XYZ file of C-alpha atoms in Angstrom:
595
model
C 108.445 91.757 23.157
C 110.539 92.150 26.283
C 111.030 95.897 26.430
C 109.028 97.894 28.948
C 106.810 100.841 28.109
C 107.276 103.659 30.576
C 105.225 106.754 31.259
C 101.999 105.481 29.727
C 99.920 108.190 31.423
C 100.336 111.902 31.385
C 98.371 114.535 33.264
C 97.626 117.584 31.205
C 96.167 120.906 32.201
C 92.711 121.905 31.130
C 94.142 124.535 28.829
C 96.087 121.831 26.994
C 92.998 119.786 26.259
C 91.949 120.955 22.849
C 88.184 121.131 22.734
C 87.838 119.824 26.276
C 85.057 121.108 28.483
C 85.916 123.633 31.169
C 84.993 122.419 34.611
C 83.593 125.740 35.770
C 84.149 127.246 39.173
C 80.617 127.707 40.464
C 79.308 125.189 42.967
C 75.733 123.926 42.756
C 74.065 122.785 45.943
C 73.637 119.028 45.830
C 70.373 117.204 46.355
C 70.599 115.070 49.480
C 69.100 111.683 50.336
C 69.551 109.315 53.315
C 71.755 106.814 51.487
C 74.117 109.595 50.496
C 74.607 111.181 53.902
C 78.062 111.011 55.548
C 79.002 107.557 56.810
C 79.506 107.316 60.541
C 80.566 104.618 62.988
C 76.913 103.834 63.666
C 76.384 103.010 59.970
C 79.172 100.444 60.177
C 77.930 98.810 63.367
C 74.140 98.900 62.827
C 72.466 95.599 63.727
C 71.198 94.507 61.311
C 72.703 96.432 58.426
C 70.163 98.023 56.097
C 70.159 98.044 52.303
C 70.004 101.747 51.418
C 66.837 103.009 49.739
C 67.154 104.021 46.065
C 68.424 107.516 45.310
C 65.843 110.029 44.131
C 65.538 110.897 40.471
C 68.607 112.742 39.229
C 67.869 116.396 38.471
C 70.357 118.549 36.641
C 69.304 121.706 38.465
C 69.453 119.886 41.816
C 72.130 117.231 41.268
C 73.159 114.369 43.479
C 76.875 114.742 44.162
C 79.352 112.002 43.342
C 80.259 111.821 47.046
C 76.666 110.892 47.812
C 76.611 108.173 45.177
C 79.895 106.868 46.637
C 78.367 106.722 50.135
C 75.343 104.936 48.682
C 77.716 102.372 47.152
C 79.490 101.876 50.485
C 76.170 101.342 52.296
C 75.320 98.610 49.799
C 78.727 97.036 50.447
C 78.132 97.122 54.213
C 74.754 95.417 53.850
C 75.794 92.798 51.290
C 78.911 91.867 53.273
C 77.020 91.419 56.531
C 76.203 87.896 57.775
C 73.287 85.928 56.368
C 70.558 84.800 58.763
C 71.072 81.232 59.977
C 68.336 78.685 59.270
C 66.486 77.287 62.266
C 65.367 73.955 60.803
C 68.651 72.064 61.079
C 67.553 69.829 58.183
C 70.290 68.347 56.027
C 68.414 68.795 52.754
C 67.934 72.571 52.993
C 70.249 75.533 53.152
C 71.973 76.154 56.524
C 71.206 79.866 56.048
C 68.121 81.777 54.920
C 69.478 82.768 51.560
C 69.306 86.474 50.753
C 68.295 87.516 54.287
C 70.556 89.543 56.561
C 71.150 88.193 60.086
C 69.086 90.326 62.503
C 71.507 89.566 65.353
C 74.860 90.226 63.650
C 76.472 93.005 61.662
C 79.330 94.190 59.452
C 81.702 93.972 62.432
C 80.843 90.286 62.855
C 81.647 89.321 59.268
C 84.953 91.211 59.394
C 86.449 88.568 61.685
C 89.275 86.914 59.682
C 87.896 83.509 60.718
C 84.263 84.358 60.039
C 83.771 81.596 57.445
C 85.863 78.973 59.225
C 84.117 79.440 62.569
C 80.762 78.581 60.978
C 81.856 75.260 59.496
C 82.167 71.901 61.174
C 84.613 69.211 60.141
C 81.750 66.986 58.940
C 79.815 69.524 56.860
C 80.894 71.077 53.579
C 78.728 74.184 54.139
C 79.516 76.998 56.544
C 76.603 78.839 58.136
C 78.738 81.975 58.337
C 78.069 83.325 54.864
C 77.874 86.902 53.598
C 74.495 88.054 52.292
C 75.682 88.204 48.689
C 77.438 84.823 48.993
C 74.025 83.306 49.727
C 72.591 84.620 46.447
C 71.903 82.193 43.595
C 74.858 81.279 41.420
C 74.324 81.722 37.693
C 74.108 77.947 37.238
C 71.309 77.845 39.830
C 69.459 80.549 37.893
C 69.980 78.665 34.619
C 70.818 74.983 35.224
C 71.806 72.830 32.270
C 68.740 72.329 30.029
C 66.345 73.198 32.835
C 64.594 76.132 34.469
C 65.156 77.593 37.899
C 63.093 75.816 40.527
C 62.855 75.542 44.271
C 62.305 77.942 47.123
C 65.100 80.520 47.074
C 65.540 81.002 50.868
C 65.910 77.268 51.567
C 67.565 76.120 48.340
C 70.609 73.933 48.968
C 73.282 74.770 46.374
C 73.598 72.250 43.549
C 75.302 73.174 40.294
C 74.311 71.665 36.940
C 76.690 72.733 34.179
C 76.809 71.697 30.547
C 80.014 69.747 31.178
C 79.445 68.405 34.706
C 77.195 68.484 37.757
C 78.201 69.225 41.334
C 75.799 67.650 43.860
C 74.946 69.381 47.117
C 77.097 66.875 48.981
C 80.175 68.394 47.319
C 79.035 71.990 46.750
C 80.029 75.234 48.448
C 78.226 78.583 48.333
C 81.079 80.092 46.318
C 81.487 78.517 42.897
C 84.363 79.935 40.833
C 83.368 78.698 37.399
C 84.818 81.587 35.349
C 88.543 81.867 34.727
C 88.900 84.917 32.494
C 87.869 88.533 32.179
C 84.903 87.902 29.839
C 87.130 85.781 27.624
C 89.481 88.695 26.883
C 92.234 88.252 29.471
C 93.591 85.784 31.992
C 95.073 87.358 35.110
C 97.603 86.063 37.648
C 99.483 86.917 40.848
C 103.109 85.690 40.882
C 103.683 82.890 43.359
C 107.311 83.797 44.021
C 108.034 87.439 44.720
C 106.771 89.859 42.094
C 108.041 88.071 38.984
C 105.747 85.881 36.849
C 106.546 82.202 36.531
C 107.561 80.935 33.100
C 104.247 79.038 32.976
C 101.425 81.251 34.301
C 99.546 78.225 35.636
C 102.323 77.813 38.193
C 101.156 81.162 39.642
C 97.892 82.148 41.359
C 95.165 82.616 38.770
C 92.268 84.965 39.526
C 88.882 83.212 39.268
C 85.360 84.634 39.136
C 81.718 83.932 39.902
C 78.383 85.644 39.157
C 75.342 85.640 41.474
C 71.813 87.073 41.527
C 69.406 87.970 44.324
C 65.943 86.545 44.970
C 64.218 89.318 43.015
C 65.875 88.228 39.777
C 65.691 84.529 40.625
C 61.935 84.582 41.285
C 61.280 86.691 38.185
C 63.154 84.273 35.922
C 61.572 81.256 37.623
C 58.086 82.701 37.118
C 58.398 83.507 33.403
C 56.018 81.701 31.060
C 58.284 81.035 28.097
C 57.211 79.617 24.733
C 59.989 77.675 22.967
C 61.618 79.558 20.107
C 59.603 82.701 20.813
C 60.887 85.821 22.563
C 58.910 87.262 25.420
C 56.370 90.022 24.879
C 58.326 92.433 27.038
C 61.351 91.143 28.903
C 62.472 93.565 31.605
C 64.273 92.602 34.802
C 62.360 94.077 37.771
C 63.527 96.895 39.977
C 65.597 95.741 42.961
C 67.350 93.166 40.831
C 70.900 92.817 42.170
C 73.724 91.008 40.416
C 77.183 90.347 41.846
C 80.490 89.599 40.139
C 83.234 88.504 42.542
C 86.956 87.944 41.954
C 88.969 85.569 44.143
C 92.566 84.357 44.431
C 94.150 81.363 46.111
C 96.106 82.579 49.131
C 99.543 81.493 50.241
C 99.745 80.332 53.855
C 101.142 83.706 54.885
C 98.356 85.641 53.207
C 95.702 83.275 54.536
C 96.952 83.967 58.062
C 97.441 87.712 57.505
C 93.930 88.704 58.530
C 93.702 91.034 55.533
C 91.274 89.037 53.358
C 87.730 87.771 53.578
C 88.274 84.071 52.946
C 86.016 81.153 52.097
C 86.199 77.655 50.724
C 85.173 77.683 47.065
C 84.802 75.308 44.160
C 87.089 75.556 41.170
C 87.616 73.264 38.192
C 90.308 71.230 36.473
C 90.049 69.485 33.125
C 88.453 70.517 29.842
C 84.970 69.584 28.668
C 83.547 66.355 30.011
C 86.829 65.708 31.846
C 86.217 68.684 34.147
C 86.098 67.966 37.857
C 85.297 70.159 40.824
C 87.948 70.826 43.466
C 87.925 72.834 46.689
C 90.426 75.370 48.018
C 90.443 78.390 50.308
C 90.329 81.656 48.391
C 90.565 85.323 49.303
C 88.118 87.921 48.004
C 89.910 90.590 45.929
C 87.196 92.292 43.856
C 83.441 92.832 43.989
C 81.049 94.323 41.431
C 77.600 95.290 42.715
C 74.924 96.247 40.198
C 71.406 97.141 41.304
C 68.379 98.169 39.257
C 66.038 100.698 40.854
C 63.266 103.114 40.016
C 64.755 106.021 38.034
C 67.932 103.943 37.592
C 66.746 101.419 34.993
C 70.283 100.966 33.650
C 71.355 99.738 37.111
C 73.770 101.564 39.404
C 77.239 100.047 39.043
C 79.727 100.124 41.910
C 82.931 98.167 42.317
C 85.310 97.462 45.208
C 88.928 96.256 45.286
C 91.309 94.846 47.824
C 93.955 97.438 48.682
C 96.778 94.892 48.219
C 95.963 93.989 44.606
C 98.754 96.106 43.122
C 100.930 96.920 46.137
C 101.907 94.740 49.068
C 101.631 96.163 52.601
C 105.372 96.914 52.499
C 104.928 98.981 49.338
C 106.482 96.444 46.956
C 104.597 95.641 43.782
C 102.583 92.424 43.745
C 103.509 91.828 40.104
C 99.872 91.312 39.073
C 99.845 90.559 35.350
C 97.612 89.395 32.541
C 97.718 87.726 29.164
C 95.375 88.840 26.405
C 93.611 86.078 24.489
C 93.881 88.084 21.262
C 97.038 89.450 19.671
C 95.751 92.440 17.731
C 93.676 95.510 18.535
C 91.580 97.550 16.122
C 89.805 100.890 16.387
C 87.004 102.377 14.369
C 88.111 104.676 11.593
C 86.640 107.603 13.555
C 89.302 107.192 16.249
C 92.427 109.322 15.810
C 95.851 107.873 15.117
C 96.799 108.866 18.686
C 93.866 107.382 20.624
C 93.212 108.679 24.111
C 90.593 108.851 26.836
C 89.504 112.003 28.661
C 88.837 111.428 32.354
C 86.795 113.714 34.608
C 88.321 113.439 38.107
C 85.799 115.886 39.535
C 88.387 118.656 39.691
C 90.031 118.659 36.278
C 90.166 116.761 33.034
C 92.973 114.290 32.356
C 93.972 113.018 28.946
C 95.215 109.417 28.966
C 96.964 108.029 25.882
C 95.804 104.570 24.821
C 97.781 101.840 23.099
C 97.776 102.210 19.343
C 96.065 99.881 16.915
C 97.840 96.813 15.653
C 99.768 94.048 17.355
C 99.705 93.707 21.132
C 103.369 94.615 21.629
C 105.464 96.937 23.798
C 106.011 99.182 20.795
C 102.269 99.832 20.624
C 101.954 100.874 24.255
C 101.681 97.764 26.428
C 103.856 97.339 29.519
C 105.273 93.885 28.907
C 107.296 92.135 31.602
C 110.821 91.053 30.682
C 111.588 87.352 30.404
C 110.849 84.143 28.529
C 107.327 82.883 29.122
C 104.971 80.165 27.962
C 101.887 81.658 26.320
C 98.637 80.167 27.688
C 96.879 80.179 24.280
C 97.911 80.259 20.635
C 97.030 83.936 20.247
C 98.005 85.161 23.731
C 100.124 88.245 24.262
C 101.924 88.953 27.507
C 102.674 88.866 30.313
C 101.551 92.478 30.659
C 101.716 94.373 33.934
C 98.392 95.510 35.383
C 98.570 99.262 35.878
C 96.171 101.722 37.466
C 95.385 104.751 35.310
C 94.504 107.919 37.237
C 90.756 107.425 36.939
C 89.785 107.331 40.636
C 87.776 110.456 41.370
C 88.421 112.857 44.217
C 84.912 112.153 45.503
C 85.555 108.409 45.819
C 88.936 108.990 47.473
C 87.400 111.295 50.069
C 84.546 108.889 50.865
C 86.978 105.965 51.240
C 88.842 108.059 53.799
C 85.554 108.921 55.481
C 84.812 105.218 55.918
C 88.309 104.546 57.299
C 87.829 107.357 59.790
C 84.471 105.914 60.853
C 86.082 102.493 61.338
C 88.763 104.048 63.534
C 86.175 105.992 65.513
C 84.106 102.869 66.216
C 87.182 101.063 67.644
C 85.679 97.739 66.475
C 87.558 97.319 63.191
C 91.147 96.965 64.380
C 91.251 93.311 63.303
C 88.564 93.517 60.606
C 89.269 92.373 57.071
C 86.940 95.118 55.795
C 89.503 97.835 56.493
C 91.469 96.431 53.538
C 88.779 96.988 50.909
C 88.018 100.222 49.085
C 85.501 101.601 46.647
C 86.949 102.026 43.160
C 84.029 103.989 41.770
C 80.327 104.201 40.985
C 78.332 104.764 37.786
C 74.770 105.936 38.495
C 73.517 106.733 34.977
C 74.657 106.219 31.383
C 76.038 109.306 29.695
C 77.978 110.200 26.566
C 81.614 111.082 27.126
C 81.260 114.471 25.465
C 78.048 115.490 27.237
C 78.138 119.040 28.534
C 75.808 121.469 30.198
C 76.265 125.244 30.157
C 79.962 124.932 29.338
C 80.757 122.686 32.291
C 81.860 119.068 32.282
C 78.879 116.888 33.010
C 79.278 115.652 36.620
C 77.839 112.305 35.531
C 81.000 111.671 33.498
C 82.936 111.071 36.721
C 83.841 107.360 36.803
C 82.959 107.174 33.096
C 85.815 104.654 32.621
C 85.021 102.645 35.755
C 87.082 99.438 35.901
C 88.164 97.090 38.673
C 91.876 96.211 38.560
C 91.224 92.466 38.909
C 87.961 92.247 36.937
C 88.863 94.595 34.057
C 92.635 94.757 33.726
C 93.579 95.284 30.069
C 93.991 98.536 28.217
C 92.220 99.459 26.201
C 90.210 96.275 25.823
C 88.038 96.442 28.969
C 89.724 98.985 31.264
C 89.692 102.286 29.360
C 86.802 101.071 27.242
C 83.781 102.779 25.697
C 81.270 102.136 22.952
C 80.006 99.043 21.245
C 82.409 96.200 20.598
C 81.863 94.044 17.508
C 80.693 90.485 17.667
C 83.029 87.691 16.605
C 85.019 88.857 13.622
C 85.062 86.430 10.688
C 88.634 85.773 9.608
C 89.660 84.666 6.116
C 90.841 81.083 5.568
C 94.442 80.312 6.514
C 94.526 83.123 9.038
C 97.085 82.833 11.813
C 95.252 85.249 14.122
C 92.786 82.694 15.379
C 92.742 80.401 18.382
C 90.534 77.849 16.593
C 91.691 75.427 13.891
C 92.211 76.919 10.422
C 89.369 75.756 8.136
C 90.158 73.607 5.152
C 89.417 74.721 1.613
C 85.738 75.209 0.896
C 84.732 75.584 4.538
C 83.435 78.838 5.975
C 85.894 81.052 7.773
C 86.316 80.657 11.499
C 84.898 83.032 14.076
C 87.840 84.289 16.086
C 88.205 86.400 19.167
C 86.721 89.850 18.727
C 89.301 92.614 18.679
C 88.104 95.163 21.260
C 87.423 98.544 19.690
C 88.306 100.865 22.498
C 87.068 104.359 21.786
C 84.316 103.065 19.529
C 81.566 105.523 18.654
C 79.024 102.733 18.261
C 76.216 102.970 20.813
C 76.396 100.271 23.449
C 73.347 101.263 25.531
C 70.099 101.221 23.611
C 66.394 101.572 24.343
C 66.542 101.351 28.122
C 62.913 101.314 29.339
C 61.821 104.296 31.428
C 65.301 105.838 31.447
C 64.809 109.594 31.397
C 67.332 111.989 32.895
C 65.597 115.366 33.320
C 67.572 118.250 31.899
C 70.224 116.112 30.204
C 70.193 115.514 26.482
C 71.976 112.479 25.093
C 70.939 113.333 21.550
C 69.138 110.103 20.844
C 68.049 109.012 24.329
C 68.048 105.400 23.176
C 71.551 105.450 21.733
C 74.279 106.184 24.281
C 78.022 105.608 23.956
C 79.007 104.702 27.518
C 82.320 103.597 29.010
C 83.481 101.279 31.772
C 81.408 98.662 33.562
C 78.034 100.042 32.512
C 79.167 100.394 28.918
C 80.318 96.786 28.792
C 77.141 95.432 30.400
C 75.034 97.655 28.156
C 76.057 95.427 25.254
C 73.976 92.627 26.773
C 70.679 92.995 24.933
C 67.356 91.218 24.546
C 65.168 91.260 21.446
C 61.498 91.347 22.430
C 58.603 89.751 20.600
C 57.783 93.041 18.852
C 61.301 93.149 17.424
C 62.602 95.938 19.663
C 66.027 95.409 21.177
C 66.905 96.753 24.621
C 70.007 96.773 26.775
C 69.326 94.584 29.803
C 72.820 94.793 31.431
C 72.975 91.084 32.263
C 75.248 88.694 30.397
C 73.424 85.825 32.093
C 70.251 86.152 30.014
C 69.802 84.392 26.677
C 66.775 82.950 24.888
C 67.994 79.323 25.225
C 68.563 79.849 28.949
C 65.100 81.359 29.390
C 63.595 78.350 27.582
C 65.491 75.874 29.741
C 67.611 74.716 26.808
C 70.941 76.226 27.766
C 73.115 76.547 30.814
C 76.735 77.438 31.517
C 80.062 75.664 31.259
C 82.356 75.371 34.268
C 85.689 76.762 33.094
C 88.853 74.915 34.151
C 91.575 77.157 35.514
C 93.912 76.129 32.662
C 91.383 76.542 29.864
C 92.514 76.286 26.223
C 92.305 78.888 23.510
C 89.406 77.237 21.683
C 86.963 77.474 24.568
C 88.254 80.906 25.550
C 87.429 82.097 22.048
C 83.901 80.760 22.461
C 83.557 82.558 25.790
C 84.709 85.849 24.293
C 82.279 85.545 21.409
C 79.399 84.830 23.761
C 80.134 87.824 25.954
C 80.945 90.403 23.309
C 78.362 89.651 20.636
C 76.189 92.720 20.117
C 72.821 91.139 19.439
C 70.164 89.266 21.360
C 71.841 88.228 24.589
């Protein structure tokens, strides 16, 4: 397991893609809308920043270009990363900021100061009043506290986190609460502490930690639901203008903390399993940000994701050595997938065929780029360390818009020391679509960013990076199995539910029965059964079964019937979590029914 796999990706010409869709040479005039217009210096410096209005309905004969969706995503980033309005009360028992409200007297330039967070915090207060808009949103444990329902006035709510395994009072809390330590239970990801080589024990390196947050629209909707115990709702449907955030953070060395290249903040993280868990505080740097927003005509949310430019390469061009361990040691595909599995990527100019690892053990021989050396595996079924690589999935449209934003920053002359110049859009998914959708012999433009994945939020191939289709729920394993991170059952006991093996390339629908989702002029076959890839495809597996028995994709892994009833909550994950609880986390995320 110490040999390296080279040349994992291969560009191929369109002619070489058997059965692939020709891109076509004709250009169709794109429908325009304000949020998709070119980004200028004035967009970056507007005071206050504005959340862009929803795009118009997508029309095949008058399409919205991918460049325009990318600009829309950047405008959301500018707004959500602007400062939050400071509270005027000065009371100790309420939030120091008006949560969810942009500061009318500050802008995106202000929050780009490398000491933005630190300059808003006194030595006697654990909260800073220099907080980004999205950082002021409600943490998932505020939306669903342990065995309770959301309560309190969102704008003035002082953060307090009630988990299943511990509670963090407001006197110890911070706005950023990094209670997730894995990529939906599938992978654990690390930056080497020394050079670019992993430590023998990964917990001696810098682990990437995560948090999930929701805006006031979702918070107030959940708080206002009239839920009957043990009964599903008549028609559960998150309202338009729901926004959810998934953020990835890393602990910074002293040099990186002083580099001025990261948005930094104090954040909670956890040590100790179960009831032994305790909250700790450290300064972290933001390295990844998912933004998903539900809007009229975009009922499946619009997914956009941003990365720090130094995640894979250091400023001097050397590799960071970013690596991950899987929490499973085998991969399976559906029988409909060929013996040489691959993904077809639409870059906007041509089609690229990317070979995927083959089914079977997670080993170098099956297509994984293992790192040489002797290493301690973090769980009983871990495989790794495996180098995080970037497949050529970034579209030309996204690349050009990222450059457009950099040019606007340079033109404004106010971003020379800004941390925001070191973040870039990875991609945007506006609507669900089947991979093989085609119109008049041309590749469907909506298949650009079909395999959208953030390199620090979805890192493994093909588990959640080049991923499409429905993944199975926990797979029952026979007694005496060795491919399980939970104890082997004794004779006569039922078999153990183990980690699900991701079925990359699955043809099972993962987006079903999305209310009001109609894309004029585009046929998905069964409109309520779409095989989608990337971020949207993964989130589409989160479903809710209504009172009438219909099941719909709701795109939020936060929602479950026990949580809605006030009989659930979340567990704060310790950074060095064991295989047993990781298995539970994976099962919870990847189950296909009734989220």
